PDB file of C-alpha atoms in Angstrom:
ATOM      1  CA  MET A   1     -34.913  -9.246  27.220  1.00 48.00           C
ATOM      2  CA  TRP A   2     -32.919  -6.824  25.009  1.00 46.00           C
ATOM      3  CA  ASN A   3     -29.952  -6.920  27.418  1.00 50.00           C
ATOM      4  CA  ASP A   4     -29.988 -10.755  27.345  1.00 56.00           C
ATOM      5  CA  LYS A   5     -29.574 -10.874  23.553  1.00 56.00           C
ATOM      6  CA  PHE A   6     -26.902  -8.121  23.380  1.00 51.00           C
ATOM      7  CA  PRO A   7     -24.952  -8.022  26.672  1.00 53.00           C
ATOM      8  CA  HIS A   8     -22.003  -6.235  25.040  1.00 51.00           C
ATOM      9  CA  MET A   9     -24.222  -3.289  24.102  1.00 49.00           C
ATOM     10  CA  LYS A  10     -24.576  -2.254  27.753  1.00 52.00           C
ATOM     11  CA  HIS A  11     -20.792  -2.296  28.152  1.00 51.00           C
ATOM     12  CA  ASN A  12     -20.261  -0.339  24.884  1.00 56.00           C
ATOM     13  CA  PHE A  13     -22.867   2.215  25.898  1.00 62.00           C
ATOM     14  CA  ALA A  14     -21.129   2.790  29.209  1.00 57.00           C
ATOM     15  CA  LEU A  15     -17.751   3.183  27.513  1.00 62.00           C
ATOM     16  CA  SER A  16     -19.277   5.647  25.034  1.00 64.00           C
ATOM     17  CA  LEU A  17     -20.715   7.765  27.814  1.00 58.00           C
ATOM     18  CA  ALA A  18     -17.376   7.773  29.657  1.00 60.00           C
ATOM     19  CA  ALA A  19     -15.548   8.840  26.463  1.00 64.00           C
ATOM     20  CA  LEU A  20     -18.070  11.592  25.821  1.00 60.00           C
ATOM     21  CA  ALA A  21     -17.697  12.909  29.374  1.00 60.00           C
ATOM     22  CA  ILE A  22     -13.914  13.040  29.032  1.00 62.00           C
ATOM     23  CA  ALA A  23     -14.130  14.711  25.612  1.00 60.00           C
ATOM     24  CA  LEU A  24     -16.467  17.383  26.903  1.00 62.00           C
ATOM     25  CA  ALA A  25     -14.439  18.002  30.071  1.00 60.00           C
ATOM     26  CA  ALA A  26     -11.024  18.373  28.395  1.00 55.00           C
ATOM     27  CA  PRO A  27     -11.651  21.702  26.574  1.00 56.00           C
ATOM     28  CA  ALA A  28     -12.652  23.320  29.884  1.00 54.00           C
ATOM     29  CA  PHE A  29      -8.992  23.296  30.927  1.00 59.00           C
ATOM     30  CA  ALA A  30      -7.600  24.617  27.616  1.00 74.00           C
ATOM     31  CA  ARG A  31      -7.108  28.323  27.079  1.00 82.00           C
ATOM     32  CA  PRO A  32      -8.255  30.040  23.923  1.00 87.00           C
ATOM     33  CA  MET A  33      -5.790  30.650  21.140  1.00 86.00           C
ATOM     34  CA  THR A  34      -4.295  34.146  21.198  1.00 88.00           C
ATOM     35  CA  GLU A  35      -2.841  36.355  18.454  1.00 88.00           C
ATOM     36  CA  THR A  36       0.636  35.552  19.782  1.00 87.00           C
ATOM     37  CA  ASP A  37      -0.068  31.828  19.508  1.00 86.00           C
ATOM     38  CA  LEU A  38      -1.172  32.257  15.933  1.00 86.00           C
ATOM     39  CA  ALA A  39       1.830  34.432  14.984  1.00 85.00           C
ATOM     40  CA  THR A  40       4.435  32.098  16.576  1.00 87.00           C
ATOM     41  CA  MET A  41       2.901  28.831  15.415  1.00 89.00           C
ATOM     42  CA  LYS A  42       5.214  26.774  13.230  1.00 89.00           C
ATOM     43  CA  ARG A  43       3.968  26.573   9.675  1.00 90.00           C
ATOM     44  CA  LEU A  44       4.598  23.701   7.335  1.00 90.00           C
ATOM     45  CA  SER A  45       4.479  24.205   3.562  1.00 91.00           C
ATOM     46  CA  ALA A  46       5.811  23.188   0.137  1.00 92.00           C
ATOM     47  CA  PRO A  47       5.952  19.404   0.548  1.00 93.00           C
ATOM     48  CA  ALA A  48       8.037  17.562  -2.050  1.00 94.00           C
ATOM     49  CA  VAL A  49       8.125  13.749  -2.226  1.00 95.00           C
ATOM     50  CA  SER A  50      11.273  11.998  -3.461  1.00 94.00           C
ATOM     51  CA  PRO A  51      10.971  10.055  -6.730  1.00 95.00           C
ATOM     52  CA  ASP A  52      11.197   6.713  -4.864  1.00 94.00           C
ATOM     53  CA  GLY A  53       8.515   7.857  -2.400  1.00 93.00           C
ATOM     54  CA  LYS A  54      10.732   7.137   0.656  1.00 93.00           C
ATOM     55  CA  SER A  55      11.353  10.737   1.764  1.00 92.00           C
ATOM     56  CA  VAL A  56       9.521  14.002   1.923  1.00 94.00           C
ATOM     57  CA  ALA A  57      11.068  17.477   2.143  1.00 93.00           C
ATOM     58  CA  TYR A  58       9.057  20.447   3.412  1.00 93.00           C
ATOM     59  CA  VAL A  59       9.501  23.969   4.730  1.00 93.00           C
ATOM     60  CA  VAL A  60       9.080  24.827   8.421  1.00 91.00           C
ATOM     61  CA  GLN A  61       8.601  28.518   9.074  1.00 91.00           C
ATOM     62  CA  GLU A  62       8.960  30.015  12.556  1.00 89.00           C
ATOM     63  CA  THR A  63       8.463  33.573  13.783  1.00 88.00           C
ATOM     64  CA  ASP A  64      10.677  35.370  16.283  1.00 85.00           C
ATOM     65  CA  LEU A  65       8.395  38.031  17.744  1.00 86.00           C
ATOM     66  CA  LYS A  66      11.144  39.897  19.596  1.00 87.00           C
ATOM     67  CA  ALA A  67      13.274  40.199  16.450  1.00 85.00           C
ATOM     68  CA  ASN A  68      10.172  40.673  14.287  1.00 86.00           C
ATOM     69  CA  LYS A  69      11.516  38.192  11.732  1.00 87.00           C
ATOM     70  CA  ARG A  70      10.455  34.924  10.180  1.00 86.00           C
ATOM     71  CA  ARG A  71      12.805  32.085   9.503  1.00 87.00           C
ATOM     72  CA  SER A  72      12.248  29.160   7.172  1.00 90.00           C
ATOM     73  CA  ASP A  73      14.216  25.934   6.992  1.00 90.00           C
ATOM     74  CA  ILE A  74      13.849  22.774   4.965  1.00 92.00           C
ATOM     75  CA  VAL A  75      13.283  19.512   6.748  1.00 92.00           C
ATOM     76  CA  ILE A  76      13.846  16.101   5.171  1.00 92.00           C
ATOM     77  CA  GLN A  77      11.904  13.230   6.701  1.00 92.00           C
ATOM     78  CA  SER A  78      11.731   9.539   6.000  1.00 90.00           C
ATOM     79  CA  VAL A  79       8.190   8.356   5.277  1.00 90.00           C
ATOM     80  CA  ALA A  80       8.864   4.973   6.969  1.00 90.00           C
ATOM     81  CA  ARG A  81      10.599   6.526  10.006  1.00 88.00           C
ATOM     82  CA  PRO A  82       9.112   9.985  10.756  1.00 82.00           C
ATOM     83  CA  GLU A  83      11.252  10.381  13.874  1.00 83.00           C
ATOM     84  CA  THR A  84      14.319  10.807  11.610  1.00 81.00           C
ATOM     85  CA  ALA A  85      13.326  14.285  10.437  1.00 80.00           C
ATOM     86  CA  HIS A  86      16.206  16.742  10.298  1.00 79.00           C
ATOM     87  CA  ALA A  87      16.582  20.335   9.179  1.00 80.00           C
ATOM     88  CA  PHE A  88      19.478  21.323   6.946  1.00 74.00           C
ATOM     89  CA  GLY A  89      21.176  24.242   5.274  1.00 59.00           C
ATOM     90  CA  SER A  90      20.273  26.712   7.955  1.00 64.00           C
ATOM     91  CA  GLU A  91      22.739  29.579   8.011  1.00 70.00           C
ATOM     92  CA  ALA A  92      22.180  32.407  10.448  1.00 72.00           C
ATOM     93  CA  GLY A  93      19.902  34.993   8.893  1.00 78.00           C
ATOM     94  CA  SER A  94      19.052  32.959   5.802  1.00 85.00           C
ATOM     95  CA  ASN A  95      15.880  31.287   4.673  1.00 89.00           C
ATOM     96  CA  GLU A  96      15.505  28.139   2.624  1.00 91.00           C
ATOM     97  CA  THR A  97      12.313  27.484   0.656  1.00 91.00           C
ATOM     98  CA  ASP A  98      10.721  25.565  -2.239  1.00 93.00           C
ATOM     99  CA  PRO A  99      12.344  22.122  -2.046  1.00 93.00           C
ATOM    100  CA  ALA A 100      12.316  19.963  -5.168  1.00 94.00           C
ATOM    101  CA  PHE A 101      13.970  16.579  -5.692  1.00 94.00           C
ATOM    102  CA  SER A 102      15.967  15.874  -8.850  1.00 93.00           C
ATOM    103  CA  PRO A 103      14.320  13.180 -11.071  1.00 94.00           C
ATOM    104  CA  ASP A 104      16.993  10.642 -10.049  1.00 94.00           C
ATOM    105  CA  GLY A 105      16.530  11.449  -6.353  1.00 93.00           C
ATOM    106  CA  LYS A 106      20.229  12.238  -5.777  1.00 94.00           C
ATOM    107  CA  TYR A 107      19.823  15.970  -5.190  1.00 93.00           C
ATOM    108  CA  LEU A 108      17.433  18.317  -3.464  1.00 93.00           C
ATOM    109  CA  TYR A 109      17.128  21.718  -5.115  1.00 92.00           C
ATOM    110  CA  PHE A 110      15.901  24.686  -3.107  1.00 91.00           C
ATOM    111  CA  LEU A 111      15.956  28.452  -2.917  1.00 90.00           C
ATOM    112  CA  SER A 112      17.985  30.299  -0.306  1.00 89.00           C
ATOM    113  CA  ASN A 113      18.679  33.978   0.359  1.00 87.00           C
ATOM    114  CA  ARG A 114      22.078  33.224   1.969  1.00 83.00           C
ATOM    115  CA  LYS A 115      23.732  35.400  -0.706  1.00 82.00           C
ATOM    116  CA  GLY A 116      21.358  38.339  -0.332  1.00 81.00           C
ATOM    117  CA  THR A 117      18.646  37.386  -2.869  1.00 84.00           C
ATOM    118  CA  ASN A 118      16.858  34.119  -3.575  1.00 85.00           C
ATOM    119  CA  GLN A 119      19.339  31.871  -5.348  1.00 86.00           C
ATOM    120  CA  LEU A 120      19.097  28.315  -6.527  1.00 89.00           C
ATOM    121  CA  PHE A 121      21.088  25.776  -4.502  1.00 89.00           C
ATOM    122  CA  ARG A 122      21.283  22.003  -4.468  1.00 89.00           C
ATOM    123  CA  MET A 123      22.223  19.490  -1.840  1.00 91.00           C
ATOM    124  CA  ALA A 124      23.711  16.095  -2.633  1.00 92.00           C
ATOM    125  CA  LEU A 125      21.541  13.868  -0.465  1.00 91.00           C
ATOM    126  CA  SER A 126      24.204  11.162  -0.028  1.00 89.00           C
ATOM    127  CA  GLU A 127      26.798  13.646   1.308  1.00 88.00           C
ATOM    128  CA  GLY A 128      24.725  16.552   2.639  1.00 83.00           C
ATOM    129  CA  VAL A 129      26.913  18.987   0.735  1.00 84.00           C
ATOM    130  CA  VAL A 130      25.178  22.191  -0.393  1.00 83.00           C
ATOM    131  CA  ALA A 131      26.413  23.941  -3.539  1.00 83.00           C
ATOM    132  CA  GLN A 132      25.207  26.532  -5.983  1.00 82.00           C
ATOM    133  CA  PRO A 133      24.832  24.759  -9.352  1.00 75.00           C
ATOM    134  CA  ALA A 134      24.987  27.910 -11.489  1.00 67.00           C
ATOM    135  CA  GLU A 135      27.726  30.507 -11.384  1.00 57.00           C
ATOM    136  CA  GLN A 136      25.489  33.271 -12.730  1.00 52.00           C
ATOM    137  CA  VAL A 137      23.323  35.148 -10.311  1.00 53.00           C
ATOM    138  CA  LEU A 138      19.673  34.142 -10.649  1.00 54.00           C
ATOM    139  CA  GLN A 139      17.000  36.073  -8.882  1.00 54.00           C
ATOM    140  CA  LEU A 140      14.099  33.676  -8.338  1.00 53.00           C
ATOM    141  CA  ALA A 141      10.837  34.203  -6.579  1.00 53.00           C
ATOM    142  CA  ARG A 142       9.770  30.526  -6.629  1.00 56.00           C
ATOM    143  CA  LEU A 143      11.119  27.173  -7.657  1.00 56.00           C
ATOM    144  CA  ARG A 144       8.678  24.744  -9.176  1.00 57.00           C
ATOM    145  CA  ALA A 145       9.453  21.274 -10.467  1.00 52.00           C
ATOM    146  CA  PRO A 146       8.323  20.654 -14.038  1.00 50.00           C
ATOM    147  CA  VAL A 147       5.166  18.598 -14.477  1.00 44.00           C
ATOM    148  CA  LEU A 148       6.096  15.380 -16.238  1.00 42.00           C
TER     149      LEU A 148
END
């Protein structure tokens, strides 16, 4: 009588059991995470959204175990088209961190140690040209956009 009133319930119950069986079986083939996996996992941090909300910039940090070094690059990604993500400003041996968009959205400011210490740089987003906006040497630990 119950099956006559709700015939779809039997079908949904069978699908649920099949999904549960698959979900429980899948981890049996996976290996546990190791210390090496944890150390070499890419890390994402410091997201900054453009003023128009169409792009996001963030830091991707990778570890080279053999060289015993970390490397961080900034990636800019379109919110509407995530497949268009691209890294920029990566010079050999340098790290880029702390992205921040200018209020008009024309520039991306960031820190880079390409000159030996963390210095402020900016990239014109329309041209992709990276420049150092100040001639004086600034030693910065972090770059934070002002709260408006």
